Short mmCIF file of C-alpha atoms in Angstrom, two decimals:
data_model
loop_
_atom_site.label_atom_id
_atom_site.label_comp_id
_atom_site.label_asym_id
_atom_site.label_seq_id
_atom_site.Cartn_x
_atom_site.Cartn_y
_atom_site.Cartn_z
CA MET A 1 -15.84 -11.98 15.87
CA ALA A 2 -18.99 -9.95 15.21
CA ARG A 3 -18.87 -7.99 11.98
CA LEU A 4 -17.76 -4.38 12.27
CA ARG A 5 -20.36 -1.68 11.67
CA GLN A 6 -19.66 1.60 9.90
CA ALA A 7 -19.87 4.71 12.08
CA THR A 8 -21.19 7.86 10.44
CA GLY A 9 -18.31 10.02 11.60
CA LEU A 10 -16.10 11.19 14.44
CA ALA A 11 -18.89 11.85 16.96
CA GLU A 12 -20.45 8.40 16.63
CA TYR A 13 -17.05 6.66 16.61
CA ARG A 14 -15.96 8.59 19.70
CA SER A 15 -19.13 7.75 21.62
CA ALA A 16 -19.08 4.01 20.81
CA PRO A 17 -15.90 2.89 19.02
CA THR A 18 -15.98 -0.81 19.90
CA GLY A 19 -16.95 -2.92 16.91
CA SER A 20 -17.04 -0.01 14.48
CA TYR A 21 -15.00 1.71 11.80
CA VAL A 22 -14.84 5.07 10.01
CA VAL A 23 -14.09 5.51 6.30
CA SER A 24 -12.45 8.52 4.69
CA THR A 25 -11.05 9.15 1.21
CA SER A 26 -7.62 7.68 1.97
CA PHE A 27 -7.94 5.71 5.19
CA VAL A 28 -10.07 3.48 7.38
CA VAL A 29 -9.85 3.51 11.19
CA TRP A 30 -11.40 0.73 13.29
CA CYS A 31 -11.79 -0.65 16.78
CA ALA A 32 -12.34 -4.41 16.71
CA ASP A 33 -12.57 -4.57 20.50
CA PRO A 34 -11.35 -2.44 23.44
CA ARG A 35 -7.94 -4.13 23.28
CA PHE A 36 -7.40 -3.85 19.53
CA TYR A 37 -7.44 -0.77 17.29
CA GLY A 38 -6.14 -0.30 13.79
CA MET A 39 -6.04 1.67 10.58
CA ALA A 40 -5.28 1.24 6.88
CA ILE A 41 -3.97 4.09 4.71
CA TRP A 42 -3.72 4.20 0.91
CA GLY A 43 -2.79 6.53 -1.92
CA ARG A 44 -1.19 9.86 -1.02
CA PRO A 45 -3.18 11.41 1.83
CA GLU A 46 -2.74 15.16 2.10
CA GLU A 47 -2.46 17.28 5.23
CA ALA A 48 -6.21 17.82 5.71
CA GLU A 49 -6.84 14.07 5.53
CA ILE A 50 -4.10 13.34 8.05
CA ARG A 51 -5.51 15.91 10.46
CA ARG A 52 -8.88 14.15 10.26
CA LEU A 53 -7.12 10.83 10.84
CA CYS A 54 -5.45 12.28 13.95
CA GLN A 55 -8.84 13.29 15.37
CA LEU A 56 -10.01 9.70 15.01
CA LEU A 57 -6.80 8.32 16.51
CA ASP A 58 -7.43 10.42 19.62
CA VAL A 59 -10.27 8.00 20.40
CA GLU A 60 -7.57 5.42 21.22
CA VAL A 61 -6.20 7.60 24.01
CA ARG A 62 -9.41 9.04 25.44
CA PRO A 63 -9.65 8.92 29.26
CA GLU A 64 -11.79 5.76 29.38
CA ALA A 65 -9.57 3.79 26.96
CA ILE A 66 -7.73 0.73 28.27
CA PRO A 67 -4.31 -0.64 27.20
CA HIS A 68 -4.53 -2.08 23.71
CA ALA A 69 -2.61 -3.33 20.69
CA SER A 70 -2.54 -1.58 17.33
CA LEU A 71 -2.33 -2.62 13.67
CA VAL A 72 -1.22 -0.13 11.00
CA ASP A 73 -1.66 -1.38 7.44
CA LEU A 74 0.37 0.74 5.00
CA ARG A 75 0.63 -1.71 2.08
CA ARG A 76 -1.32 0.56 -0.24
CA LEU A 77 0.51 3.80 0.57
CA GLN A 78 1.78 5.20 -2.74
CA SER A 79 3.69 8.29 -1.63
CA VAL A 80 4.10 10.60 1.35
CA ASP A 81 3.11 14.27 1.37
CA PRO A 82 5.72 16.25 3.41
CA LEU A 83 3.10 18.47 5.10
CA ALA A 84 0.99 15.44 5.98
CA PHE A 85 4.05 13.65 7.39
CA ALA A 86 4.90 16.68 9.54
CA ALA A 87 1.33 17.00 10.81
CA PHE A 88 1.21 13.33 11.75
CA ALA A 89 4.57 13.45 13.53
CA THR A 90 3.59 16.59 15.46
CA HIS A 91 0.32 15.01 16.57
CA LEU A 92 1.98 11.84 17.86
CA GLN A 93 4.76 13.73 19.61
CA ALA A 94 2.21 15.90 21.43
CA ARG A 95 0.36 12.83 22.69
CA ALA A 96 3.38 10.65 23.35
CA PRO A 97 2.72 10.24 27.12
CA LEU A 98 -0.81 8.97 26.42
CA TYR A 99 0.35 6.53 23.76
CA TYR A 100 3.15 5.32 26.01
CA GLU A 101 0.56 4.53 28.68
CA LEU A 102 -2.15 2.94 26.51
CA VAL A 103 -0.56 1.30 23.44
CA THR A 104 1.05 -1.98 24.47
CA CYS A 105 2.44 -2.95 21.05
CA GLN A 106 2.03 -2.10 17.38
CA ALA A 107 2.33 -4.21 14.23
CA ARG A 108 2.83 -2.50 10.88
CA VAL A 109 2.42 -3.85 7.39
CA ARG A 110 4.86 -1.91 5.26
CA PRO A 111 4.56 -0.59 1.72
CA ASN A 112 7.16 -1.25 -0.96
CA GLY A 113 9.60 1.19 -2.52
CA LEU A 114 10.28 4.71 -1.24
CA PRO A 115 7.16 4.88 0.98
CA GLY A 116 8.45 1.76 2.74
CA ALA A 117 11.79 3.44 3.42
CA ILE A 118 10.04 6.52 4.80
CA VAL A 119 7.84 4.41 7.05
CA ALA A 120 10.89 2.49 8.27
CA GLY A 121 12.53 5.77 9.29
CA PHE A 122 9.44 7.20 10.96
CA ASP A 123 10.43 5.91 14.39
CA LYS A 124 13.53 8.10 14.26
CA VAL A 125 11.18 11.08 14.29
CA VAL A 126 8.56 9.69 16.69
CA ARG A 127 10.23 7.33 19.13
CA PRO A 128 7.65 4.83 20.45
CA ALA A 129 8.05 3.32 23.90
CA HIS A 130 6.01 0.23 23.01
CA PRO A 131 7.30 -2.70 20.92
CA VAL A 132 6.91 -2.19 17.16
CA ALA A 133 7.25 -4.94 14.55
CA VAL A 134 7.17 -4.44 10.77
CA HIS A 135 5.68 -7.21 8.65
CA GLU A 136 5.08 -8.05 5.00
CA SER A 137 1.46 -9.15 5.34
CA PRO A 138 -1.52 -8.61 7.66
CA GLY A 139 -1.52 -12.31 8.51
CA GLU A 140 2.02 -12.10 9.88
CA ALA A 141 1.19 -8.88 11.73
CA LEU A 142 -1.92 -10.32 13.40
CA ALA A 143 -0.07 -13.50 14.32
CA TRP A 144 2.61 -11.39 16.03
CA LEU A 145 -0.14 -9.55 17.91
CA GLY A 146 -1.51 -12.92 19.08
CA ARG A 147 -4.91 -12.61 17.40
CA SER A 148 -6.47 -16.05 17.22
CA ASP A 149 -9.26 -14.63 15.04
CA ARG A 150 -6.84 -13.29 12.41
CA ALA A 151 -8.34 -15.19 9.47
CA ASP A 152 -11.77 -13.65 10.04
CA LEU A 153 -10.24 -10.24 10.76
CA ILE A 154 -8.19 -10.25 7.57
CA GLU A 155 -11.18 -11.17 5.45
CA GLU A 156 -13.41 -8.52 6.96
CA LEU A 157 -10.82 -5.73 6.96
CA GLU A 158 -9.88 -6.48 3.37
CA GLU A 159 -13.54 -6.19 2.37
CA ILE A 160 -13.91 -2.88 4.22
CA VAL A 161 -10.78 -1.34 2.68
CA ALA A 162 -11.56 -2.63 -0.81
CA ALA A 163 -15.05 -1.12 -0.64
CA ALA A 164 -13.66 2.18 0.66
CA MET A 165 -11.12 2.33 -2.16
CA GLY A 166 -13.72 1.44 -4.75
CA GLU A 167 -11.70 -1.57 -5.83
CA LEU A 168 -13.66 -3.93 -8.01
CA ASN A 169 -11.47 -6.93 -8.57
CA CYS A 170 -8.40 -8.90 -7.66
CA VAL A 171 -6.37 -7.59 -10.63
CA GLN A 172 -6.59 -4.02 -9.37
CA ARG A 173 -5.43 -5.09 -5.93
CA LEU A 174 -2.56 -7.11 -7.37
CA ARG A 175 -1.35 -4.16 -9.46
CA ARG A 176 -0.89 -2.17 -6.27
CA VAL A 177 1.49 -4.86 -5.09
CA LEU A 178 3.45 -5.16 -8.35
CA VAL A 179 5.92 -2.33 -7.74
CA PRO A 180 9.73 -2.23 -8.06
CA PRO A 181 11.85 -4.07 -7.16
CA LEU A 182 9.76 -6.51 -9.19
CA SER A 183 12.30 -9.31 -8.84
CA GLU A 184 11.23 -9.52 -5.19
CA VAL A 185 7.50 -9.80 -5.94
CA THR A 186 6.63 -13.47 -6.28
CA LEU A 187 3.30 -15.22 -6.39
CA GLU A 188 3.78 -16.23 -2.77
CA SER A 189 4.76 -12.75 -1.53
CA ALA A 190 1.92 -11.10 -3.48
CA ALA A 191 -0.62 -13.54 -2.03
CA ARG A 192 0.66 -12.80 1.50
CA GLN A 193 0.30 -9.05 0.98
CA LEU A 194 -3.23 -9.50 -0.35
CA GLY A 195 -4.21 -11.77 2.53
CA LEU A 196 -4.94 -14.69 0.19
CA SER A 197 -3.58 -18.17 -0.38
CA THR A 198 -1.60 -18.64 -3.59
CA ARG A 199 -4.30 -20.98 -4.89
CA THR A 200 -7.06 -18.44 -4.21
CA LEU A 201 -5.08 -15.65 -5.88
CA GLN A 202 -4.46 -17.79 -8.96
CA ARG A 203 -8.13 -18.80 -9.17
CA ARG A 204 -9.41 -15.22 -8.87
CA LEU A 205 -6.98 -13.97 -11.50
CA ARG A 206 -7.99 -16.81 -13.82
CA ASP A 207 -11.65 -15.89 -13.33
CA GLU A 208 -10.77 -12.32 -14.36
CA GLY A 209 -9.02 -13.49 -17.54
CA THR A 210 -5.40 -13.09 -16.53
CA SER A 211 -2.64 -14.68 -14.46
CA PHE A 212 0.06 -13.65 -12.03
CA GLN A 213 2.73 -14.23 -14.68
CA ALA A 214 0.94 -11.99 -17.18
CA GLU A 215 0.40 -9.20 -14.66
CA HIS A 216 4.00 -9.42 -13.44
CA ALA A 217 5.33 -9.16 -17.01
CA ALA A 218 3.06 -6.18 -17.73
CA ALA A 219 4.37 -4.45 -14.61
CA GLN A 220 7.95 -5.11 -15.76
CA VAL A 221 7.19 -3.50 -19.12
CA ARG A 222 5.62 -0.44 -17.48
CA ALA A 223 8.64 -0.04 -15.23
CA ALA A 224 10.97 -0.49 -18.22
CA GLN A 225 9.17 2.25 -20.17
CA VAL A 226 10.00 4.69 -17.39
CA LEU A 227 13.67 3.66 -17.34
CA LEU A 228 14.01 3.71 -21.14
CA ARG A 229 13.51 7.46 -21.07
CA ASP A 230 16.87 7.80 -19.32
CA PRO A 231 19.49 7.76 -22.13
CA SER A 232 22.29 6.93 -19.68
CA LEU A 233 20.84 3.50 -18.90
CA THR A 234 21.79 0.57 -21.10
CA LEU A 235 19.24 -2.03 -22.10
CA THR A 236 21.09 -4.63 -20.03
CA THR A 237 20.89 -2.40 -16.96
CA ILE A 238 17.18 -1.84 -17.50
CA ALA A 239 16.57 -5.57 -17.97
CA LEU A 240 18.24 -6.26 -14.63
CA GLU A 241 16.41 -3.39 -12.92
CA VAL A 242 13.00 -4.75 -13.86
CA GLY A 243 13.90 -8.29 -12.84
CA ALA A 244 14.28 -9.94 -16.26
CA SER A 245 16.51 -13.03 -16.29
CA SER A 246 18.42 -11.85 -19.38
CA LEU A 247 18.47 -9.13 -22.01
CA ALA A 248 17.08 -11.57 -24.57
CA ASN A 249 14.13 -12.50 -22.33
CA PHE A 250 13.53 -8.83 -21.56
CA SER A 251 13.45 -7.91 -25.26
CA THR A 252 11.06 -10.76 -26.06
CA MET A 253 8.72 -9.80 -23.20
CA PHE A 254 8.81 -6.11 -24.14
CA ARG A 255 8.05 -6.80 -27.82
CA ARG A 256 5.20 -9.15 -26.88
CA HIS A 257 3.50 -6.42 -24.84
CA THR A 258 4.24 -3.34 -26.98
CA GLY A 259 4.86 -4.65 -30.49
CA GLU A 260 8.28 -2.98 -30.50
CA ALA A 261 11.78 -3.87 -29.37
CA PRO A 262 12.98 -1.80 -26.38
CA SER A 263 15.50 0.05 -28.56
CA GLU A 264 12.81 0.89 -31.13
CA TRP A 265 10.43 2.12 -28.45
CA ARG A 266 13.19 4.27 -26.94
CA ARG A 267 14.08 5.85 -30.30
CA ARG A 268 10.45 6.58 -31.11
CA VAL A 269 9.70 8.20 -27.74
CA ARG A 270 12.96 10.15 -27.78
CA GLY A 271 12.23 11.35 -31.30
CA ALA A 272 8.78 12.54 -30.27
CA ALA A 273 10.25 14.39 -27.31
CA ASP A 274 12.83 16.10 -29.54
CA ALA A 275 10.27 17.11 -32.17
CA GLY A 276 9.25 20.28 -30.39
CA PRO A 277 7.62 21.80 -27.29
CA ARG A 278 4.20 20.30 -28.03
CA ALA A 279 5.62 16.81 -28.46
CA GLY A 280 7.83 17.29 -25.43
CA ALA A 281 4.84 18.15 -23.27
CA ALA A 282 2.99 15.11 -24.55
CA GLY A 283 5.99 12.95 -23.73
CA ALA A 284 6.11 14.35 -20.21
CA ILE A 285 2.44 13.59 -19.67
CA GLU A 286 2.88 10.08 -21.06
CA GLY A 287 5.86 9.64 -18.78
CA SER A 288 3.87 10.64 -15.73
CA PHE A 289 1.23 8.02 -16.52
CA ASP A 290 3.91 5.38 -17.13
CA GLY A 291 5.49 6.27 -13.82
CA ARG A 292 2.18 5.92 -12.02
CA ALA A 293 1.43 2.61 -13.69
CA GLY A 294 4.88 1.32 -12.94
CA GLY A 295 4.37 2.26 -9.29
CA ARG A 296 0.98 1.06 -8.10
CA GLY A 297 -0.96 0.42 -11.22
CA ALA A 298 -4.34 1.51 -12.35
#
């Protein structure tokens, strides 16, 4: 497959979409060939971004378009803005007859957590007439679509999205995958989501001075710090929630990363929050950063 070229905007993409892509602040839209379109979305796109995305998606159903397959990569979606969701649903509903005629099938790569649940329920709002399959990795999705060039496609699309997101290394990409439920994120499943072999993922992490085990444990600690702020949760419950094999292992891991036992950390943070309005505000800000880190990472 020839390498995709970047179009300067909507006008250029509309006039000659084949073999090109368009980058925005939270998505990339591409047309690999007249029978295959796709997009990747990340972060938390707001309504204005989604409206721009919809303009680009209209290129798929322009009068001269031919029937084609579609890939929607949502692995990096962190949350869903209600106004953006409504705008997207309204756009697709208005063009449903055109999509029914031109989109033969669609493969989706789902995000984890709550965004994944929202994506799974999207078809109840917009009911597609074409076959839709949800997958864990782009490799599985492209195989389902019958793309014999999927290895080259994955490599090129990953490079395009990584550049658009400003991602610099493999660790940053991995941290977007390490989200609860962490017990379900294994080396193998993370490699699939990143479009890499397990050996390649391990080698790149080693080159960057870390390992999958270290990053997984750090993600467990970040998730635990969010849960420890809830006084109704026992340490055993939190250990199980973050995927630790036992309370003892959880405590050892937590102390190794923070220098404190979970109970000590909880008492200190709770004491700071109870010290007064200023400390309470600081605790809330700290909590918001812990929540973000425990979700998709830095």
